[in-house]
Coordinates of C-alpha atoms in Angstrom, one line a residue:
Chain X
M1 CA -16.5 -24.9 10.7
T2 CA -20.1 -23.8 10.9
K3 CA -20.3 -21.8 7.9
N4 CA -19.1 -24.2 5.7
S5 CA -21.9 -26.4 6.2
S6 CA -24.4 -23.8 5.2
N7 CA -22.4 -23.1 1.6
S8 CA -23.8 -24.5 -1.1
K9 CA -21.6 -26.9 -3.0
N10 CA -22.5 -25.6 -6.3
P11 CA -19.2 -24.0 -8.0
L12 CA -21.5 -21.4 -10.4
H13 CA -22.7 -19.7 -6.7
G14 CA -22.4 -16.4 -6.9
L15 CA -22.4 -16.1 -10.9
W16 CA -26.0 -14.9 -11.1
A17 CA -25.4 -12.7 -8.5
L18 CA -23.0 -11.1 -9.9
T19 CA -25.0 -11.1 -13.3
N20 CA -27.9 -9.8 -11.6
R21 CA -25.8 -6.9 -10.1
D22 CA -24.7 -5.5 -13.2
L23 CA -28.3 -6.1 -14.4
K24 CA -29.7 -4.0 -11.5
K25 CA -27.2 -1.1 -12.3
W26 CA -28.8 -0.7 -15.9
Y27 CA -32.5 -1.3 -15.7
K28 CA -32.8 0.6 -12.2
N29 CA -31.8 3.6 -14.2
P30 CA -34.4 5.0 -16.2
I31 CA -32.2 7.7 -18.3
I32 CA -29.7 4.8 -19.5
L33 CA -32.7 2.6 -20.3
M34 CA -34.7 5.6 -22.1
L35 CA -31.3 6.2 -23.9
G36 CA -30.8 2.7 -25.3
I37 CA -34.1 2.7 -26.5
V38 CA -34.1 6.2 -28.2
Q39 CA -30.9 5.7 -29.7
P40 CA -31.8 3.8 -32.2
I41 CA -35.0 5.6 -32.8
I42 CA -32.8 8.3 -34.0
W43 CA -30.8 6.0 -35.8
M44 CA -33.7 4.5 -37.7
S45 CA -35.7 7.4 -38.3
L46 CA -32.5 9.4 -39.3
L47 CA -30.6 6.6 -41.6
G48 CA -33.5 4.3 -42.5
K49 CA -36.0 7.1 -43.5
A50 CA -33.3 9.5 -45.0
M51 CA -31.7 7.5 -46.8
N52 CA -34.1 6.1 -48.9
L53 CA -32.2 4.3 -51.6
G54 CA -35.2 2.7 -53.5
S55 CA -36.6 6.4 -54.2
M56 CA -33.4 7.3 -56.3
F57 CA -35.1 5.8 -59.5
T58 CA -38.4 6.8 -59.0
N59 CA -37.8 10.2 -57.8
F60 CA -36.2 12.2 -60.5
S61 CA -37.2 12.7 -64.3
P62 CA -34.9 11.2 -66.6
T63 CA -34.2 13.0 -70.1
L64 CA -35.3 10.4 -72.4
P65 CA -36.7 10.3 -76.4
P66 CA -39.7 12.1 -76.2
N67 CA -41.8 9.4 -77.9
I68 CA -41.6 7.3 -74.9
P69 CA -44.9 8.0 -72.7
Q70 CA -44.1 9.2 -69.0
E71 CA -46.3 6.5 -67.4
Q72 CA -44.2 4.0 -69.1
I73 CA -40.9 5.3 -68.1
A74 CA -42.4 5.7 -64.3
Q75 CA -43.4 2.1 -64.8
V76 CA -40.2 0.7 -66.0
M77 CA -38.0 2.9 -63.9
S78 CA -40.3 1.5 -60.5
E79 CA -39.7 -1.8 -61.8
L80 CA -36.0 -1.0 -62.3
S81 CA -35.7 0.2 -58.6
K82 CA -37.0 -2.9 -57.5
Q83 CA -35.1 -5.3 -59.3
A84 CA -31.8 -2.9 -58.4
M85 CA -32.7 -3.0 -54.4
T86 CA -33.9 -6.5 -54.5
Q87 CA -30.8 -7.9 -56.3
I88 CA -28.1 -5.7 -54.4
F89 CA -30.1 -5.5 -50.5
G90 CA -32.1 -8.4 -51.1
T91 CA -35.0 -6.5 -50.5
A92 CA -36.7 -3.2 -52.0
D93 CA -36.9 -1.6 -49.0
Y94 CA -33.9 -0.1 -47.8
F95 CA -35.6 0.8 -44.1
S96 CA -35.9 -3.0 -44.1
Y97 CA -32.7 -3.7 -45.0
M98 CA -30.7 -1.2 -42.5
A99 CA -33.2 -1.6 -39.4
V100 CA -32.0 -5.5 -39.0
G101 CA -28.2 -4.3 -39.4
M102 CA -29.5 -1.8 -36.6
M103 CA -29.7 -4.8 -34.3
S104 CA -26.2 -6.1 -35.0
F105 CA -25.2 -2.5 -34.3
V106 CA -27.0 -2.2 -31.0
V107 CA -25.9 -5.6 -29.6
M108 CA -22.3 -4.6 -30.7
F109 CA -22.2 -1.3 -29.0
T110 CA -23.7 -3.1 -25.5
A111 CA -20.9 -5.4 -25.8
M112 CA -18.2 -2.9 -26.5
F113 CA -19.1 -1.0 -23.5
S114 CA -19.2 -4.1 -21.3
G115 CA -15.5 -3.4 -20.4
M116 CA -15.9 -0.3 -18.7
S117 CA -18.0 -2.0 -15.8
M118 CA -15.1 -4.3 -15.4
V119 CA -12.6 -0.8 -15.1
F120 CA -14.8 0.6 -12.9
D121 CA -14.8 -2.1 -10.4
R122 CA -11.4 -2.6 -10.1
R123 CA -11.0 1.0 -9.4
L124 CA -13.5 1.4 -6.9
G125 CA -12.5 -1.9 -5.0
F126 CA -15.4 -3.8 -5.6
L127 CA -13.5 -6.3 -7.8
N128 CA -10.7 -7.2 -4.8
K129 CA -13.7 -7.3 -2.5
V130 CA -15.3 -10.4 -4.5
L131 CA -11.8 -11.9 -5.4
S132 CA -11.2 -11.7 -1.9
T133 CA -14.7 -14.2 -1.6
P134 CA -14.8 -18.1 -2.7
V135 CA -16.6 -17.0 -5.8
A136 CA -15.0 -19.1 -8.8
R137 CA -12.7 -16.8 -10.9
G138 CA -14.3 -17.6 -13.9
S139 CA -17.5 -16.7 -12.5
I140 CA -16.3 -13.3 -12.0
L141 CA -15.9 -12.8 -15.6
M142 CA -18.8 -15.0 -16.9
A143 CA -21.4 -12.6 -14.9
K144 CA -19.5 -9.7 -16.9
I145 CA -20.3 -11.3 -20.0
L146 CA -23.5 -12.7 -19.0
S147 CA -25.0 -9.6 -18.2
A148 CA -23.6 -8.0 -21.4
V149 CA -25.3 -10.5 -23.5
I150 CA -28.7 -10.2 -21.6
R151 CA -28.6 -6.3 -22.1
A152 CA -27.5 -6.6 -25.7
L153 CA -30.3 -8.9 -26.3
V154 CA -33.1 -6.9 -24.5
Q155 CA -32.0 -3.7 -26.6
A156 CA -32.1 -5.8 -29.9
T157 CA -35.7 -7.0 -29.1
I158 CA -36.7 -3.2 -28.5
V159 CA -35.1 -2.5 -31.8
L160 CA -37.1 -5.3 -33.1
G161 CA -40.5 -3.8 -32.2
I162 CA -39.6 -0.2 -32.7
A163 CA -38.4 -1.2 -36.2
Y164 CA -41.8 -3.1 -37.0
V165 CA -43.7 -0.3 -36.1
L166 CA -42.0 1.8 -38.2
G167 CA -42.6 -0.4 -41.2
L168 CA -40.1 -3.3 -41.1
S169 CA -41.7 -5.7 -44.2
V170 CA -40.9 -9.1 -42.1
A171 CA -40.9 -11.9 -44.8
A172 CA -44.1 -14.0 -45.6
N173 CA -42.7 -17.1 -44.1
F174 CA -41.5 -15.9 -40.9
T175 CA -41.8 -18.4 -38.0
I176 CA -41.2 -18.7 -34.3
L177 CA -38.6 -20.7 -35.3
N178 CA -36.7 -17.4 -37.3
L179 CA -37.4 -15.6 -34.6
L180 CA -35.4 -18.1 -31.8
G181 CA -32.7 -18.4 -35.0
V182 CA -32.4 -14.4 -34.7
Y183 CA -31.6 -14.4 -30.7
A184 CA -29.5 -17.3 -31.4
A185 CA -27.4 -15.2 -33.7
L186 CA -27.2 -12.3 -31.8
F187 CA -26.4 -14.5 -28.6
L188 CA -23.5 -15.8 -30.2
I189 CA -22.0 -12.5 -31.4
S190 CA -22.9 -10.6 -28.1
L191 CA -21.1 -13.4 -26.5
G192 CA -18.0 -13.2 -28.7
L193 CA -17.6 -9.7 -28.7
S194 CA -18.2 -8.8 -24.9
S195 CA -15.9 -11.9 -23.8
I196 CA -13.2 -9.6 -26.1
F197 CA -13.9 -6.3 -24.7
I198 CA -14.0 -7.7 -21.1
L199 CA -10.6 -9.4 -21.6
I200 CA -9.3 -6.2 -22.7
A201 CA -10.4 -4.5 -19.5
I202 CA -9.1 -7.5 -17.3
R203 CA -6.1 -6.0 -15.7
S204 CA -6.7 -2.3 -16.9
T205 CA -7.4 0.3 -14.4
K206 CA -7.9 3.4 -16.9
Q207 CA -11.3 4.0 -18.3
E208 CA -9.7 6.3 -20.9
T209 CA -7.9 3.6 -22.3
Q210 CA -10.8 1.3 -22.5
M211 CA -13.0 4.3 -24.2
A212 CA -10.3 4.6 -26.9
V213 CA -10.2 1.0 -27.6
V214 CA -14.2 1.1 -27.9
N215 CA -13.8 4.4 -30.4
L216 CA -11.2 3.0 -32.1
L217 CA -13.1 0.2 -33.3
N218 CA -16.7 0.9 -33.4
L219 CA -17.2 2.6 -36.2
P220 CA -14.5 0.2 -38.7
L221 CA -16.7 -2.7 -37.2
M222 CA -19.7 -1.3 -38.3
F223 CA -18.9 0.2 -41.8
A224 CA -16.7 -2.7 -42.6
S225 CA -19.5 -4.9 -42.7
N226 CA -23.2 -5.3 -44.3
A227 CA -24.9 -3.7 -41.4
L228 CA -25.7 -0.5 -43.5
F229 CA -24.8 -1.2 -46.9
P230 CA -24.1 -4.7 -48.9
T231 CA -20.8 -5.7 -49.0
S232 CA -20.9 -6.8 -52.8
L233 CA -21.0 -2.9 -53.8
M234 CA -17.6 -2.5 -51.6
P235 CA -13.9 -2.5 -53.1
E236 CA -12.3 -5.7 -52.7
W237 CA -10.0 -5.0 -49.6
L238 CA -12.8 -4.1 -47.9
Q239 CA -14.6 -7.0 -48.7
M240 CA -11.8 -8.7 -47.5
I241 CA -12.1 -7.0 -44.1
T242 CA -15.7 -7.6 -43.9
K243 CA -15.5 -11.3 -44.6
I244 CA -13.7 -11.9 -40.9
N245 CA -15.8 -9.0 -39.1
P246 CA -18.5 -11.1 -37.3
V247 CA -21.0 -8.3 -37.3
T248 CA -21.1 -9.5 -41.2
Y249 CA -22.2 -13.1 -40.6
A250 CA -24.6 -12.0 -37.7
T251 CA -26.1 -9.4 -39.5
D252 CA -26.5 -11.8 -42.8
A253 CA -28.1 -14.1 -40.3
T254 CA -30.4 -12.1 -39.1
R255 CA -31.4 -10.7 -42.2
Q256 CA -32.0 -14.3 -43.8
L257 CA -34.3 -15.5 -40.6
I258 CA -36.1 -11.8 -40.7
L259 CA -36.7 -10.7 -44.2
Y260 CA -35.6 -12.8 -46.9
T261 CA -36.0 -16.6 -47.9
V262 CA -33.6 -18.5 -45.8
D263 CA -30.9 -19.6 -47.8
M264 CA -29.8 -22.7 -45.7
H265 CA -26.2 -23.3 -46.6
Q266 CA -25.4 -19.5 -46.4
L267 CA -27.0 -19.7 -43.0
A268 CA -25.2 -22.5 -41.8
I269 CA -22.2 -20.8 -42.6
D270 CA -23.3 -17.8 -40.6
F271 CA -23.7 -19.7 -37.8
L272 CA -20.5 -21.9 -37.7
F273 CA -18.3 -18.7 -38.1
L274 CA -20.1 -17.1 -35.0
G275 CA -20.3 -20.2 -32.8
A276 CA -16.5 -20.8 -33.6
F277 CA -16.2 -16.5 -32.8
A278 CA -18.1 -17.2 -29.4
V279 CA -16.6 -20.5 -28.2
V280 CA -12.7 -19.1 -28.7
F281 CA -13.2 -15.7 -27.4
S282 CA -15.4 -16.8 -24.1
T283 CA -13.0 -19.7 -23.5
I284 CA -9.7 -17.5 -23.7
G285 CA -11.7 -15.2 -21.4
I286 CA -12.5 -17.7 -18.9
V287 CA -9.1 -19.4 -19.2
L288 CA -7.2 -16.2 -18.6
S289 CA -9.6 -14.8 -16.1
W290 CA -7.9 -17.8 -14.0
R291 CA -4.3 -16.2 -14.5
Y292 CA -4.9 -12.5 -14.5
L293 CA -7.3 -11.2 -11.9
S294 CA -5.6 -11.4 -9.2
K295 CA -2.0 -9.9 -9.3
Chain G
M1 CA -11.1 -20.1 18.8
N2 CA -8.0 -21.8 19.8
G3 CA -4.5 -21.5 18.6
D4 CA -2.8 -19.4 16.1
A5 CA -5.3 -17.5 13.8
I6 CA -2.7 -16.0 11.4
V7 CA 0.9 -17.3 11.0
V8 CA 3.5 -15.2 9.0
E9 CA 7.0 -16.3 8.0
G10 CA 9.0 -14.4 5.6
L11 CA 6.0 -13.0 3.7
T12 CA 7.5 -10.9 0.9
K13 CA 6.1 -9.0 -2.0
V14 CA 7.9 -7.3 -4.7
F15 CA 6.1 -5.3 -7.2
N16 CA 7.5 -4.7 -10.9
K17 CA 10.8 -6.5 -9.8
N18 CA 12.3 -3.6 -7.8
L19 CA 9.3 -2.0 -5.6
V20 CA 9.8 -3.9 -2.5
A21 CA 6.6 -3.5 -0.6
V22 CA 6.5 -6.4 1.9
D23 CA 9.8 -7.5 3.0
H24 CA 10.3 -10.7 4.4
I25 CA 8.0 -10.1 7.5
D26 CA 7.2 -12.6 10.4
F27 CA 4.2 -12.4 12.7
T28 CA 1.8 -14.5 14.8
V29 CA -1.6 -13.6 15.3
K30 CA -3.6 -15.3 18.4
G31 CA -6.9 -16.6 18.0
G32 CA -9.5 -13.8 19.6
E33 CA -7.2 -11.2 19.6
I34 CA -7.6 -7.8 17.9
F35 CA -4.3 -7.3 16.1
G36 CA -3.5 -4.0 14.5
F37 CA -1.1 -3.2 11.9
L38 CA 0.5 0.5 12.2
G39 CA 2.3 2.2 10.1
P40 CA 2.7 5.1 7.6
N41 CA 1.4 5.7 4.1
G42 CA 3.2 3.2 2.1
A43 CA 4.4 0.9 4.6
G44 CA 2.9 -2.1 3.0
K45 CA -0.1 -2.4 5.0
T46 CA -2.4 -3.1 2.7
T47 CA -0.2 -5.2 0.3
T48 CA 0.1 -7.3 3.6
I49 CA -3.9 -7.7 4.1
N50 CA -3.9 -8.2 0.2
M51 CA -1.7 -11.3 0.0
L52 CA -3.8 -12.8 3.7
I53 CA -6.9 -12.6 2.0
T54 CA -5.5 -14.3 -0.9
V55 CA -6.3 -11.4 -3.3
L56 CA -2.6 -10.7 -3.9
K57 CA 0.1 -13.4 -4.9
P58 CA 3.1 -13.3 -2.7
T59 CA 6.3 -13.0 -4.2
E60 CA 8.1 -15.3 -1.3
G61 CA 7.4 -16.5 2.0
K62 CA 4.2 -18.4 3.4
A63 CA 1.6 -17.6 5.8
T64 CA -1.6 -19.5 6.8
V65 CA -5.0 -18.1 8.2
C66 CA -7.1 -20.3 10.3
N67 CA -4.5 -23.0 9.3
Y68 CA -4.9 -22.9 5.5
D69 CA -2.1 -22.1 3.3
I70 CA -2.8 -18.8 1.4
N71 CA -1.1 -20.3 -1.6
K72 CA -2.2 -23.8 -1.8
Q73 CA -5.5 -23.6 -0.5
S74 CA -6.8 -20.0 -0.9
S75 CA -10.4 -20.9 -1.3
E76 CA -10.4 -22.5 2.5
V77 CA -9.1 -19.4 3.5
R78 CA -11.3 -17.4 1.6
N79 CA -14.3 -19.0 3.2
C80 CA -13.2 -18.2 6.5
I81 CA -12.6 -14.9 6.3
G82 CA -13.9 -11.8 6.2
V83 CA -12.6 -8.4 4.6
V84 CA -13.7 -4.9 4.8
P85 CA -11.5 -3.0 2.3
Q86 CA -10.4 0.6 2.9
E87 CA -12.6 1.8 -0.1
Y88 CA -16.4 2.1 -0.2
T89 CA -17.2 -1.1 -2.0
A90 CA -20.9 -1.8 -1.5
D91 CA -22.9 -0.7 -4.5
E92 CA -24.3 3.2 -4.5
D93 CA -27.2 1.8 -7.1
L94 CA -28.3 -1.1 -4.9
K95 CA -30.0 -0.5 -1.5
G96 CA -28.4 -1.3 2.2
L97 CA -30.1 -4.8 2.2
E98 CA -29.6 -5.8 -1.5
N99 CA -25.6 -5.1 -0.9
I100 CA -25.3 -7.4 2.2
L101 CA -27.5 -10.4 0.2
L102 CA -25.2 -9.9 -2.7
C103 CA -22.1 -10.6 -0.6
A104 CA -24.0 -13.5 1.1
D105 CA -24.7 -14.9 -2.2
L106 CA -20.7 -14.1 -3.4
Y107 CA -20.3 -17.1 -0.7
G108 CA -23.0 -19.3 -1.7
I109 CA -25.1 -18.9 1.8
P110 CA -28.7 -20.0 1.0
R111 CA -31.2 -17.2 0.8
D112 CA -33.6 -18.5 3.9
V113 CA -30.2 -18.3 6.2
S114 CA -28.7 -15.1 4.5
R115 CA -32.2 -13.4 4.9
K116 CA -32.0 -13.9 8.7
R117 CA -28.2 -12.9 9.0
A118 CA -28.6 -9.7 7.4
E119 CA -31.5 -8.7 9.3
E120 CA -29.3 -9.8 12.7
L121 CA -26.5 -7.8 11.1
L122 CA -28.5 -4.8 9.8
A123 CA -29.7 -4.2 13.4
L124 CA -26.4 -5.0 14.7
V125 CA -24.8 -1.9 13.1
E126 CA -28.0 0.2 13.6
L127 CA -29.1 0.2 9.5
T128 CA -32.5 -1.6 9.9
K129 CA -34.5 1.6 9.4
F130 CA -32.0 2.4 5.9
K131 CA -31.8 -1.2 4.6
D132 CA -34.3 0.0 1.6
K133 CA -32.5 3.1 1.0
Q134 CA -30.3 2.9 -1.9
V135 CA -26.8 3.6 -0.6
A136 CA -26.1 6.3 -2.3
T137 CA -28.1 8.2 0.4
Y138 CA -26.0 6.6 3.0
S139 CA -23.6 8.9 4.9
G140 CA -19.8 8.0 5.5
G141 CA -20.2 6.3 8.7
M142 CA -23.6 4.4 7.4
R143 CA -21.6 3.1 4.6
R144 CA -18.5 1.5 6.9
R145 CA -21.2 0.3 9.1
L146 CA -22.6 -1.3 6.0
E147 CA -19.4 -2.8 5.0
L148 CA -18.5 -4.2 8.3
A149 CA -22.3 -6.0 8.3
C150 CA -21.3 -7.4 4.6
G151 CA -17.9 -8.5 5.9
L152 CA -19.5 -10.6 8.4
I153 CA -22.2 -12.5 6.5
N154 CA -20.2 -15.8 6.3
R155 CA -19.5 -15.7 9.9
P156 CA -16.1 -15.3 9.5
H157 CA -13.3 -16.8 11.9
V158 CA -11.0 -13.8 11.0
F159 CA -11.7 -10.7 10.0
F160 CA -9.6 -8.2 8.5
L161 CA -10.1 -4.3 8.1
D162 CA -7.9 -2.1 5.8
E163 CA -8.1 1.1 7.7
P164 CA -11.8 0.9 9.1
T165 CA -12.1 4.7 10.0
L166 CA -9.8 6.2 7.3
G167 CA -12.0 9.5 6.2
L168 CA -14.3 9.5 8.7
D169 CA -14.8 12.5 11.4
V170 CA -13.8 12.3 15.0
Q171 CA -17.4 11.0 16.4
T172 CA -18.1 8.7 13.4
R173 CA -14.7 7.1 14.2
A174 CA -15.4 6.5 17.8
A175 CA -18.7 5.6 17.1
T176 CA -17.0 2.7 14.2
W177 CA -14.9 1.7 17.4
N178 CA -17.7 0.7 19.3
Y179 CA -19.0 -1.4 16.8
I180 CA -15.9 -3.3 16.6
K181 CA -16.1 -3.9 20.0
L182 CA -19.6 -4.9 19.9
L183 CA -19.0 -7.3 16.6
K184 CA -15.9 -8.7 18.2
K185 CA -17.7 -9.7 21.2
E186 CA -20.9 -10.8 19.5
Y187 CA -18.9 -13.1 17.3
A188 CA -15.9 -13.8 19.0
M189 CA -13.8 -13.2 16.1
T190 CA -10.1 -12.6 15.8
I191 CA -9.4 -9.2 14.1
F192 CA -6.8 -8.2 12.0
M193 CA -6.9 -4.7 11.2
T194 CA -4.4 -1.9 9.7
T195 CA -4.5 1.6 11.0
H196 CA -2.2 4.7 10.6
Y197 CA -4.3 6.2 13.8
L198 CA -2.0 5.5 16.8
E199 CA -5.0 6.3 19.0
E200 CA -7.0 3.8 17.3
A201 CA -4.3 1.1 17.9
D202 CA -4.0 2.2 21.5
M203 CA -7.5 1.8 22.3
L204 CA -8.9 -1.1 20.0
C205 CA -5.8 -3.6 20.0
D206 CA -4.5 -6.3 21.8
R207 CA -1.2 -6.4 19.9
V208 CA 0.5 -3.9 17.4
A209 CA 2.8 -4.6 15.0
I210 CA 4.9 -1.3 13.4
I211 CA 5.8 -1.6 10.1
D212 CA 7.8 0.8 8.3
R213 CA 8.9 0.7 4.6
G214 CA 7.9 -3.0 4.4
K215 CA 9.6 -4.3 7.6
I216 CA 8.0 -4.9 11.1
I217 CA 10.5 -2.8 13.3
A218 CA 8.2 -3.6 16.8
I219 CA 5.6 -6.0 17.8
G220 CA 3.6 -6.3 21.4
T221 CA 0.8 -4.9 23.4
P222 CA 0.4 -1.5 23.3
N223 CA 1.3 -1.2 26.6
D224 CA 4.9 -3.1 26.2
L225 CA 5.9 -0.9 23.7
K226 CA 5.2 2.0 25.3
E227 CA 7.2 0.5 28.8
S228 CA 10.3 -0.6 26.0
L229 CA 10.6 3.1 25.6
G230 CA 12.1 2.9 29.3
G231 CA 10.5 5.7 30.8
D232 CA 8.6 9.2 30.7
I233 CA 9.1 11.8 28.1
M234 CA 9.8 15.3 29.5
T235 CA 10.0 18.5 27.3
L236 CA 11.7 21.6 28.4
S237 CA 12.8 24.9 27.3
I238 CA 14.9 27.5 28.9
L239 CA 15.5 31.3 28.1
N240 CA 18.5 31.2 26.4
S241 CA 17.6 28.7 23.7
K242 CA 21.2 28.8 22.2
L243 CA 22.7 27.4 25.0
D244 CA 23.3 23.9 25.1
V245 CA 22.6 22.3 28.6
S246 CA 22.2 19.0 27.7
D247 CA 25.3 17.5 30.0
L248 CA 24.0 19.3 32.7
I249 CA 20.9 17.4 32.5
K250 CA 22.5 14.5 31.8
K251 CA 24.1 14.7 35.4
V252 CA 20.9 14.2 37.0
P253 CA 20.0 10.9 38.4
R254 CA 17.4 8.9 36.5
V255 CA 17.7 11.1 33.4
K256 CA 18.2 8.3 30.5
E257 CA 18.3 10.4 27.5
V258 CA 18.6 14.0 26.3
K259 CA 18.0 15.2 23.2
K260 CA 17.9 19.1 22.1
Q261 CA 15.8 19.6 19.3
D262 CA 14.9 23.3 18.2
G263 CA 15.6 25.1 21.4
T264 CA 13.6 22.1 23.2
Y265 CA 14.8 19.4 25.1
R266 CA 13.5 15.9 24.9
I267 CA 14.3 14.0 28.4
K268 CA 13.7 10.3 28.7
V269 CA 13.3 9.7 32.5
E270 CA 12.5 7.6 34.6
D271 CA 9.9 8.0 37.3
G272 CA 8.8 11.4 36.0
E273 CA 7.2 13.0 38.7
E274 CA 9.7 12.8 40.7
T275 CA 12.7 13.1 38.5
A276 CA 11.1 16.5 37.0
P277 CA 11.9 18.7 40.1
T278 CA 15.4 17.6 40.3
I279 CA 16.1 18.5 36.7
I280 CA 14.5 22.2 37.5
D281 CA 16.3 22.8 40.6
A282 CA 20.1 21.5 38.3
V283 CA 18.8 23.8 35.8
R284 CA 18.0 26.9 37.9
A285 CA 21.2 26.5 40.4
E286 CA 23.2 27.2 37.2
G287 CA 21.1 30.4 36.8
H288 CA 19.0 29.2 34.0
K289 CA 15.6 30.5 33.5
V290 CA 13.3 27.6 32.6
T291 CA 10.3 28.8 30.5
R292 CA 8.3 25.6 29.3
L293 CA 8.0 22.5 31.2
S294 CA 5.9 19.2 30.1
L295 CA 5.7 15.8 31.1
T296 CA 4.1 13.0 29.1
K297 CA 3.8 9.3 29.7
P298 CA 4.7 7.6 26.6
T299 CA 2.0 7.2 24.4
L300 CA 1.7 4.9 20.8
D301 CA 3.0 8.2 19.2
E302 CA 6.6 8.3 21.2
V303 CA 6.6 4.7 20.5
Y304 CA 6.6 5.4 16.7
L305 CA 9.1 7.9 16.5
E306 CA 11.2 6.4 18.6
Y307 CA 11.2 3.3 16.2
T308 CA 10.7 5.4 12.6
G309 CA 12.6 8.4 13.6
R310 CA 9.9 10.5 12.6
S311 CA 6.4 11.5 13.6
I312 CA 3.4 9.9 12.4
R313 CA 1.9 13.2 12.6
E314 CA 3.7 14.5 9.6
E315 CA 3.2 11.4 7.4
E316 CA -0.8 12.1 8.1
E317 CA -0.9 15.6 6.9
S318 CA 0.0 14.1 3.3
K319 CA -2.4 11.5 4.0
E320 CA -5.0 13.2 4.7
G321 CA -4.8 15.3 1.5
F322 CA -4.0 12.4 -0.5
S323 CA -7.5 10.6 0.5
S324 CA -9.7 14.1 0.3
Q325 CA -7.9 13.9 -3.4
R326 CA -8.8 10.3 -4.0
L327 CA -12.2 10.7 -2.8
A328 CA -13.2 13.5 -5.1
M329 CA -11.8 11.4 -7.7
R330 CA -13.8 8.7 -6.9
K331 CA -16.8 10.9 -6.9
A332 CA -16.1 12.2 -10.5
R333 CA -15.9 8.6 -11.0
G334 CA -18.9 7.4 -10.0
Q335 CA -20.8 9.8 -12.2
R336 CA -18.9 8.9 -15.1
A337 CA -20.0 5.5 -14.5
R338 CA -23.6 6.2 -14.4
G339 CA -23.5 8.6 -17.4
F340 CA -21.6 5.7 -19.5
G341 CA -24.5 3.2 -18.6
H342 CA -22.5 0.2 -17.3

C-alpha cells in the first residue's frame, strides 16, 4: 500500500483543513465580513447611545422648593446619577456597560449560527464525502466548533475596537493580562454555545429547524442575562434564569476585566461556570459525533 | 491489483425498520475491472455504495473492500478508496486547486506530495488553466472533472463513482467517459460505478449487475447479459391490428417467443437476419399486410426490460424531472447559505 506510507499518523489530520475551509468561506466573502462589523456598530450606536440612562437624572428640571439654588440641584442630581449608575451598573457610563455586553452578544450570535453550516454540509453531500475519508469523526465536529470560536473571537475583537473608538471607558488598572482574561472568557462561552448548536444540527437536514431554534433562543439568552441590563433590577424568577445563563457569566467576567476593579472571588466563579459549561458540552459533542455522524 | 477488490455477502440495509433499501445482495468485483451497478431510481444503488464506502452502517451482512472488512476496518477501507458522490461536493467558494488540496488534507497527505499530485491530476482532467478560479464559475462538466481529481488524490485502489454523468449533456457525458477510461488506464484501479444510463454501462463496464428494488436480478458482462436473452428482437406490425397472428408466427422455425403489445408483435428470434424473411412470408401467405418491421440486436435496454419487466426509459423520465428539481433546490440553498453567512 503505497499511499499508507505517505499518510501522516497524526490522528488530528484534516482538523485544520476543515476548520480553514469554513473560515475561508467567511473571510473571503467581503459582504458577510462587513455585515459582521456593521451590525455591532448599529447596535452600539443606537442602543448604547440612545439609552443614555445616566442622563435621566441630569436632563430634567425637578420641581423642588424655590429656596434651593438651581446650581446646587444640578450638582446634587449629577452626583446622584453617578452614584446610582455606579451602584447598579458598576460604571457611570451606560455605553461602556452595554458595549461590553455587546461582545457577548456577538459571540453568542456567531456560535448560534454555526450549526447552519453543518446542515448545509449534510444537504450538499460534502459531509458524506468527508465521512468517506479517514478523517476522525471527532475532528469533523471539532473543526466546526473551532471555526465558530475563531470567528466569534474575531468579531468580538472588532466590537471591542469599535467600542473603544466610540468612547469605551476602560478601567484605569487595565493590563494585557485583563485582555487575555477577556479572550479566555469569550473562548469558553463560544466553545460551549457552538458545541450545543452544532449538536442540534448534527442529524438535521433542515435549515428551517435550525433557524427556528436560533430564533427561539437568541432573544431569551440575550435579555435573560446581564448583557444589556443589570440582573439586580430584574424580578426574582428572571434572576433565577440569568443565573444558569452562560451569557451572564461571560458578560460579568469581561465587564470585570475591562470596566471594573476585578473581584477575584466573583471572577473565579465566572470562569468556573464557563469552564464547566464549555468542557461538558464540547465533550458531549465529540462523544456523540462518533455515534451520530453516520447513519 | 490481484484478487477480488470487493466481496459482498448478504449485504442488507433497512431504513426505519420497514423500508428495505438493499435486500441480501451478493456479488464480487474483481481487481482491475470496471463494475457497473445498473438500476432505476430508488433501486438501492446509492445505499449500496454508501455502505461500501463506510458512510452507512449495514443492517445485516458483510462486505470487504481491498480485503478490509467495512464494518470492522472502516478506517483501512477509507484509506484505500476514492469516492465521487452523486452531488457536486466541491466547495463553490474555494478555488479548484484549493478543493483538491483540501481533499488531500483529509487523507493526511503531506503538502509537498499533495501539491505534486494535484498538479498532475489537474493536468489529467484538463483543469490546469482553471485551477485558480473559484469553483462557482465552473461548468457542470468541469465540476465533474474536479470531483474525479479530488477522488483520486489518495491514489485509491478502488474508485467509487455514484452516477458520474447525472445531469450532464450528451457531449459532456461522452467526455466524462473518456476521462474515466483514461484515469483507469493511468492508475490501474478497480472502478465501481452506479448508473441508470444503459449505454453508459454498456460502453464502460466490464461487468454489470442489474439491481431492482434492492435485489440483484442479473449479473454478468454486458455481452453475456445480452446473449442470455437468447436471440435478436424483431418487432412487426400488420395492417389489421385487431387480429392476433401470434400463433401463426410461433409456428415459424427459430422463433422463440412472441408477445403482442399495443398492436405490435415483439418476437424473440435466433439468427434474426435469416428468420425475418421467413416470418414475413408466413404472415403474407395468410393474406396479412406487413406495415412495419424492425430487427434489433439485443442491447442492455432489452436486458433490462427482460429482467425488470419495464423499460428504464419510463423511469428516466421521472428521474430527469427529479434531478432538475433537485438542482434548482440546490441552487436556492446555495444562495441562502451565502446569505446566512456561515
